Every structure is written in C-alpha cells, then in structure tokens.
Amino acid sequence: YENFDRDILYYVYDCWHVFCMPCINKYVASEFVNQGGNLKCLKKSCTHYMMEDQIRALLGNEKF
C-alpha cells in the first residue's frame, strides 16, 4: 500500500481487508438497504461482516 494515499484507504475491522474510500462508500450507499443493513466485506471470499459503527460512520460520510 505504499503507492496509495493512505487518507483514502479504509479497512474492515474484523478481517483487515483494505479498500479505497470511494469504493467502500459506493458499496455502502448502494447495498445498505438491499442487504438489510448486514454488509459483508467487499472481498468476495471473505465471510466477515462490517461492524455497525463502521456502517454508520460511512453513511454519515459526505463523500458519496
């Protein structure tokens, strides 16, 4: 991750998978209702869910 601006990187607490903020914001904004608020990590093979406080913080984020 040395080549990335660390200010735009975001990790899922339980699994530590890292994503860029625009990608995670888009995912949360588009899938929150579809998934009933239970959002899995974006990595397809991961079985961890995002924590509620992470989702709330992202939903309050104005970078959508």
mmCIF file of N, CA and C in Angstrom:
data_model
loop_
_atom_site.group_PDB
_atom_site.id
_atom_site.type_symbol
_atom_site.label_atom_id
_atom_site.label_comp_id
_atom_site.label_asym_id
_atom_site.label_seq_id
_atom_site.Cartn_x
_atom_site.Cartn_y
_atom_site.Cartn_z
ATOM 1 N N TYR A 1 0.807 -1.205 0.000
ATOM 2 C CA TYR A 1 0.000 0.000 0.000
ATOM 3 C C TYR A 1 0.846 1.264 0.000
ATOM 4 N N GLU A 2 2.105 1.114 -0.255
ATOM 5 C CA GLU A 2 2.995 2.265 -0.267
ATOM 6 C C GLU A 2 2.681 3.231 -1.390
ATOM 7 N N ASN A 3 2.087 2.778 -2.467
ATOM 8 C CA ASN A 3 1.796 3.624 -3.617
ATOM 9 C C ASN A 3 0.446 4.323 -3.522
ATOM 10 N N PHE A 4 -0.271 4.147 -2.432
ATOM 11 C CA PHE A 4 -1.603 4.709 -2.284
ATOM 12 C C PHE A 4 -1.602 5.837 -1.267
ATOM 13 N N ASP A 5 -2.479 6.785 -1.475
ATOM 14 C CA ASP A 5 -2.691 7.848 -0.495
ATOM 15 C C ASP A 5 -3.439 7.221 0.680
ATOM 16 N N ARG A 6 -2.805 7.150 1.807
ATOM 17 C CA ARG A 6 -3.391 6.470 2.968
ATOM 18 C C ARG A 6 -4.654 7.144 3.477
ATOM 19 N N ASP A 7 -4.875 8.402 3.117
ATOM 20 C CA ASP A 7 -6.083 9.109 3.538
ATOM 21 C C ASP A 7 -7.335 8.571 2.858
ATOM 22 N N ILE A 8 -7.160 7.861 1.750
ATOM 23 C CA ILE A 8 -8.343 7.334 1.065
ATOM 24 C C ILE A 8 -8.477 5.823 1.220
ATOM 25 N N LEU A 9 -7.674 5.224 2.091
ATOM 26 C CA LEU A 9 -7.788 3.785 2.328
ATOM 27 C C LEU A 9 -8.668 3.519 3.542
ATOM 28 N N TYR A 10 -9.405 2.427 3.483
ATOM 29 C CA TYR A 10 -10.357 2.068 4.523
ATOM 30 C C TYR A 10 -10.266 0.570 4.739
ATOM 31 N N TYR A 11 -10.297 0.139 5.991
ATOM 32 C CA TYR A 11 -10.247 -1.298 6.250
ATOM 33 C C TYR A 11 -11.469 -1.747 7.052
ATOM 34 N N VAL A 12 -11.854 -2.991 6.841
ATOM 35 C CA VAL A 12 -12.934 -3.620 7.586
ATOM 36 C C VAL A 12 -12.317 -4.166 8.870
ATOM 37 N N TYR A 13 -12.890 -3.801 10.020
ATOM 38 C CA TYR A 13 -12.300 -4.104 11.325
ATOM 39 C C TYR A 13 -11.959 -5.577 11.541
ATOM 40 N N ASP A 14 -12.890 -6.463 11.304
ATOM 41 C CA ASP A 14 -12.695 -7.870 11.670
ATOM 42 C C ASP A 14 -11.691 -8.613 10.792
ATOM 43 N N CYS A 15 -11.605 -8.263 9.523
ATOM 44 C CA CYS A 15 -10.743 -9.026 8.617
ATOM 45 C C CYS A 15 -9.533 -8.239 8.118
ATOM 46 N N TRP A 16 -9.545 -6.946 8.281
ATOM 47 C CA TRP A 16 -8.456 -6.056 7.874
ATOM 48 C C TRP A 16 -8.270 -5.973 6.362
ATOM 49 N N HIS A 17 -9.294 -6.315 5.576
ATOM 50 C CA HIS A 17 -9.191 -6.110 4.137
ATOM 51 C C HIS A 17 -9.303 -4.609 3.867
ATOM 52 N N VAL A 18 -8.489 -4.125 2.952
ATOM 53 C CA VAL A 18 -8.379 -2.687 2.688
ATOM 54 C C VAL A 18 -8.999 -2.345 1.340
ATOM 55 N N PHE A 19 -9.736 -1.228 1.330
ATOM 56 C CA PHE A 19 -10.399 -0.735 0.122
ATOM 57 C C PHE A 19 -10.236 0.774 0.039
ATOM 58 N N CYS A 20 -10.408 1.329 -1.141
ATOM 59 C CA CYS A 20 -10.361 2.782 -1.266
ATOM 60 C C CYS A 20 -11.703 3.352 -0.792
ATOM 61 N N MET A 21 -11.660 4.548 -0.236
ATOM 62 C CA MET A 21 -12.873 5.176 0.309
ATOM 63 C C MET A 21 -13.978 5.325 -0.739
ATOM 64 N N PRO A 22 -13.680 5.774 -1.960
ATOM 65 C CA PRO A 22 -14.773 5.875 -2.939
ATOM 66 C C PRO A 22 -15.472 4.534 -3.188
ATOM 67 N N CYS A 23 -14.723 3.446 -3.212
ATOM 68 C CA CYS A 23 -15.321 2.121 -3.447
ATOM 69 C C CYS A 23 -16.190 1.683 -2.273
ATOM 70 N N ILE A 24 -15.682 1.823 -1.062
ATOM 71 C CA ILE A 24 -16.453 1.388 0.116
ATOM 72 C C ILE A 24 -17.679 2.279 0.310
ATOM 73 N N ASN A 25 -17.548 3.573 0.041
ATOM 74 C CA ASN A 25 -18.699 4.474 0.149
ATOM 75 C C ASN A 25 -19.787 4.101 -0.849
ATOM 76 N N LYS A 26 -19.381 3.805 -2.075
ATOM 77 C CA LYS A 26 -20.353 3.420 -3.108
ATOM 78 C C LYS A 26 -21.060 2.123 -2.717
ATOM 79 N N TYR A 27 -20.303 1.164 -2.219
ATOM 80 C CA TYR A 27 -20.864 -0.120 -1.796
ATOM 81 C C TYR A 27 -21.886 0.067 -0.672
ATOM 82 N N VAL A 28 -21.516 0.802 0.360
ATOM 83 C CA VAL A 28 -22.425 1.006 1.494
ATOM 84 C C VAL A 28 -23.666 1.762 1.054
ATOM 85 N N ALA A 29 -23.499 2.807 0.268
ATOM 86 C CA ALA A 29 -24.634 3.609 -0.181
ATOM 87 C C ALA A 29 -25.601 2.805 -1.038
ATOM 88 N N SER A 30 -25.076 1.923 -1.879
ATOM 89 C CA SER A 30 -25.951 1.185 -2.792
ATOM 90 C C SER A 30 -26.505 -0.108 -2.200
ATOM 91 N N GLU A 31 -25.800 -0.724 -1.275
ATOM 92 C CA GLU A 31 -26.209 -2.032 -0.776
ATOM 93 C C GLU A 31 -26.809 -2.049 0.622
ATOM 94 N N PHE A 32 -26.760 -0.960 1.345
ATOM 95 C CA PHE A 32 -27.252 -0.943 2.718
ATOM 96 C C PHE A 32 -28.702 -1.407 2.792
ATOM 97 N N VAL A 33 -29.568 -0.845 1.997
ATOM 98 C CA VAL A 33 -30.988 -1.207 2.019
ATOM 99 C C VAL A 33 -31.183 -2.607 1.444
ATOM 100 N N ASN A 34 -30.517 -2.910 0.336
ATOM 101 C CA ASN A 34 -30.660 -4.223 -0.307
ATOM 102 C C ASN A 34 -30.258 -5.370 0.617
ATOM 103 N N GLN A 35 -29.269 -5.150 1.449
ATOM 104 C CA GLN A 35 -28.759 -6.196 2.325
ATOM 105 C C GLN A 35 -29.339 -6.126 3.736
ATOM 106 N N GLY A 36 -30.301 -5.268 3.957
ATOM 107 C CA GLY A 36 -30.926 -5.146 5.269
ATOM 108 C C GLY A 36 -29.970 -4.649 6.346
ATOM 109 N N GLY A 37 -28.953 -3.883 5.933
ATOM 110 C CA GLY A 37 -28.004 -3.333 6.886
ATOM 111 C C GLY A 37 -26.894 -4.286 7.281
ATOM 112 N N ASN A 38 -26.940 -5.521 6.801
ATOM 113 C CA ASN A 38 -25.901 -6.512 7.111
ATOM 114 C C ASN A 38 -24.944 -6.604 5.934
ATOM 115 N N LEU A 39 -23.898 -5.810 5.989
ATOM 116 C CA LEU A 39 -22.983 -5.742 4.864
ATOM 117 C C LEU A 39 -21.732 -6.568 5.117
ATOM 118 N N LYS A 40 -21.453 -7.462 4.185
ATOM 119 C CA LYS A 40 -20.227 -8.250 4.245
ATOM 120 C C LYS A 40 -19.070 -7.410 3.726
ATOM 121 N N CYS A 41 -17.878 -7.856 4.048
ATOM 122 C CA CYS A 41 -16.669 -7.283 3.482
ATOM 123 C C CYS A 41 -16.781 -7.356 1.958
ATOM 124 N N LEU A 42 -16.198 -6.397 1.274
ATOM 125 C CA LEU A 42 -16.246 -6.374 -0.194
ATOM 126 C C LEU A 42 -15.464 -7.502 -0.865
ATOM 127 N N LYS A 43 -14.508 -8.074 -0.177
ATOM 128 C CA LYS A 43 -13.734 -9.168 -0.762
ATOM 129 C C LYS A 43 -14.636 -10.392 -0.875
ATOM 130 N N LYS A 44 -14.810 -10.883 -2.078
ATOM 131 C CA LYS A 44 -15.784 -11.952 -2.334
ATOM 132 C C LYS A 44 -15.571 -13.210 -1.491
ATOM 133 N N SER A 45 -14.349 -13.584 -1.227
ATOM 134 C CA SER A 45 -14.095 -14.811 -0.475
ATOM 135 C C SER A 45 -14.175 -14.608 1.043
ATOM 136 N N CYS A 46 -14.344 -13.377 1.496
ATOM 137 C CA CYS A 46 -14.375 -13.088 2.935
ATOM 138 C C CYS A 46 -15.781 -13.311 3.495
ATOM 139 N N THR A 47 -15.849 -13.841 4.701
ATOM 140 C CA THR A 47 -17.141 -14.101 5.334
ATOM 141 C C THR A 47 -17.450 -13.124 6.466
ATOM 142 N N HIS A 48 -16.559 -12.156 6.708
ATOM 143 C CA HIS A 48 -16.766 -11.193 7.786
ATOM 144 C C HIS A 48 -17.768 -10.111 7.381
ATOM 145 N N TYR A 49 -18.480 -9.631 8.374
ATOM 146 C CA TYR A 49 -19.423 -8.535 8.161
ATOM 147 C C TYR A 49 -18.828 -7.243 8.694
ATOM 148 N N MET A 50 -19.238 -6.145 8.096
ATOM 149 C CA MET A 50 -18.813 -4.842 8.591
ATOM 150 C C MET A 50 -19.539 -4.566 9.895
ATOM 151 N N MET A 51 -18.863 -3.915 10.818
ATOM 152 C CA MET A 51 -19.459 -3.605 12.111
ATOM 153 C C MET A 51 -20.418 -2.420 11.964
ATOM 154 N N GLU A 52 -21.444 -2.409 12.806
ATOM 155 C CA GLU A 52 -22.481 -1.381 12.728
ATOM 156 C C GLU A 52 -21.909 0.030 12.829
ATOM 157 N N ASP A 53 -20.932 0.234 13.699
ATOM 158 C CA ASP A 53 -20.378 1.580 13.832
ATOM 159 C C ASP A 53 -19.623 2.008 12.577
ATOM 160 N N GLN A 54 -19.019 1.065 11.867
ATOM 161 C CA GLN A 54 -18.364 1.386 10.610
ATOM 162 C C GLN A 54 -19.387 1.811 9.568
ATOM 163 N N ILE A 55 -20.481 1.084 9.489
ATOM 164 C CA ILE A 55 -21.520 1.394 8.511
ATOM 165 C C ILE A 55 -22.133 2.760 8.814
ATOM 166 N N ARG A 56 -22.432 3.013 10.077
ATOM 167 C CA ARG A 56 -22.997 4.314 10.452
ATOM 168 C C ARG A 56 -22.063 5.456 10.088
ATOM 169 N N ALA A 57 -20.780 5.282 10.348
ATOM 170 C CA ALA A 57 -19.808 6.330 10.024
ATOM 171 C C ALA A 57 -19.753 6.570 8.516
ATOM 172 N N LEU A 58 -19.811 5.505 7.744
ATOM 173 C CA LEU A 58 -19.778 5.664 6.296
ATOM 174 C C LEU A 58 -21.070 6.273 5.758
ATOM 175 N N LEU A 59 -22.194 5.922 6.321
ATOM 176 C CA LEU A 59 -23.461 6.511 5.880
ATOM 177 C C LEU A 59 -23.516 8.000 6.198
ATOM 178 N N GLY A 60 -22.821 8.414 7.245
ATOM 179 C CA GLY A 60 -22.764 9.831 7.601
ATOM 180 C C GLY A 60 -21.700 10.585 6.837
ATOM 181 N N ASN A 61 -20.874 9.850 6.106
ATOM 182 C CA ASN A 61 -19.793 10.435 5.321
ATOM 183 C C ASN A 61 -20.374 11.160 4.116
ATOM 184 N N GLU A 62 -19.946 12.370 3.868
ATOM 185 C CA GLU A 62 -20.488 13.165 2.769
ATOM 186 C C GLU A 62 -19.716 12.988 1.460
ATOM 187 N N LYS A 63 -18.911 11.962 1.334
ATOM 188 C CA LYS A 63 -18.135 11.740 0.131
ATOM 189 C C LYS A 63 -18.833 10.816 -0.864
ATOM 190 N N PHE A 64 -20.118 10.574 -0.716
ATOM 191 C CA PHE A 64 -20.818 9.649 -1.629
ATOM 192 C C PHE A 64 -20.846 10.187 -3.030
#
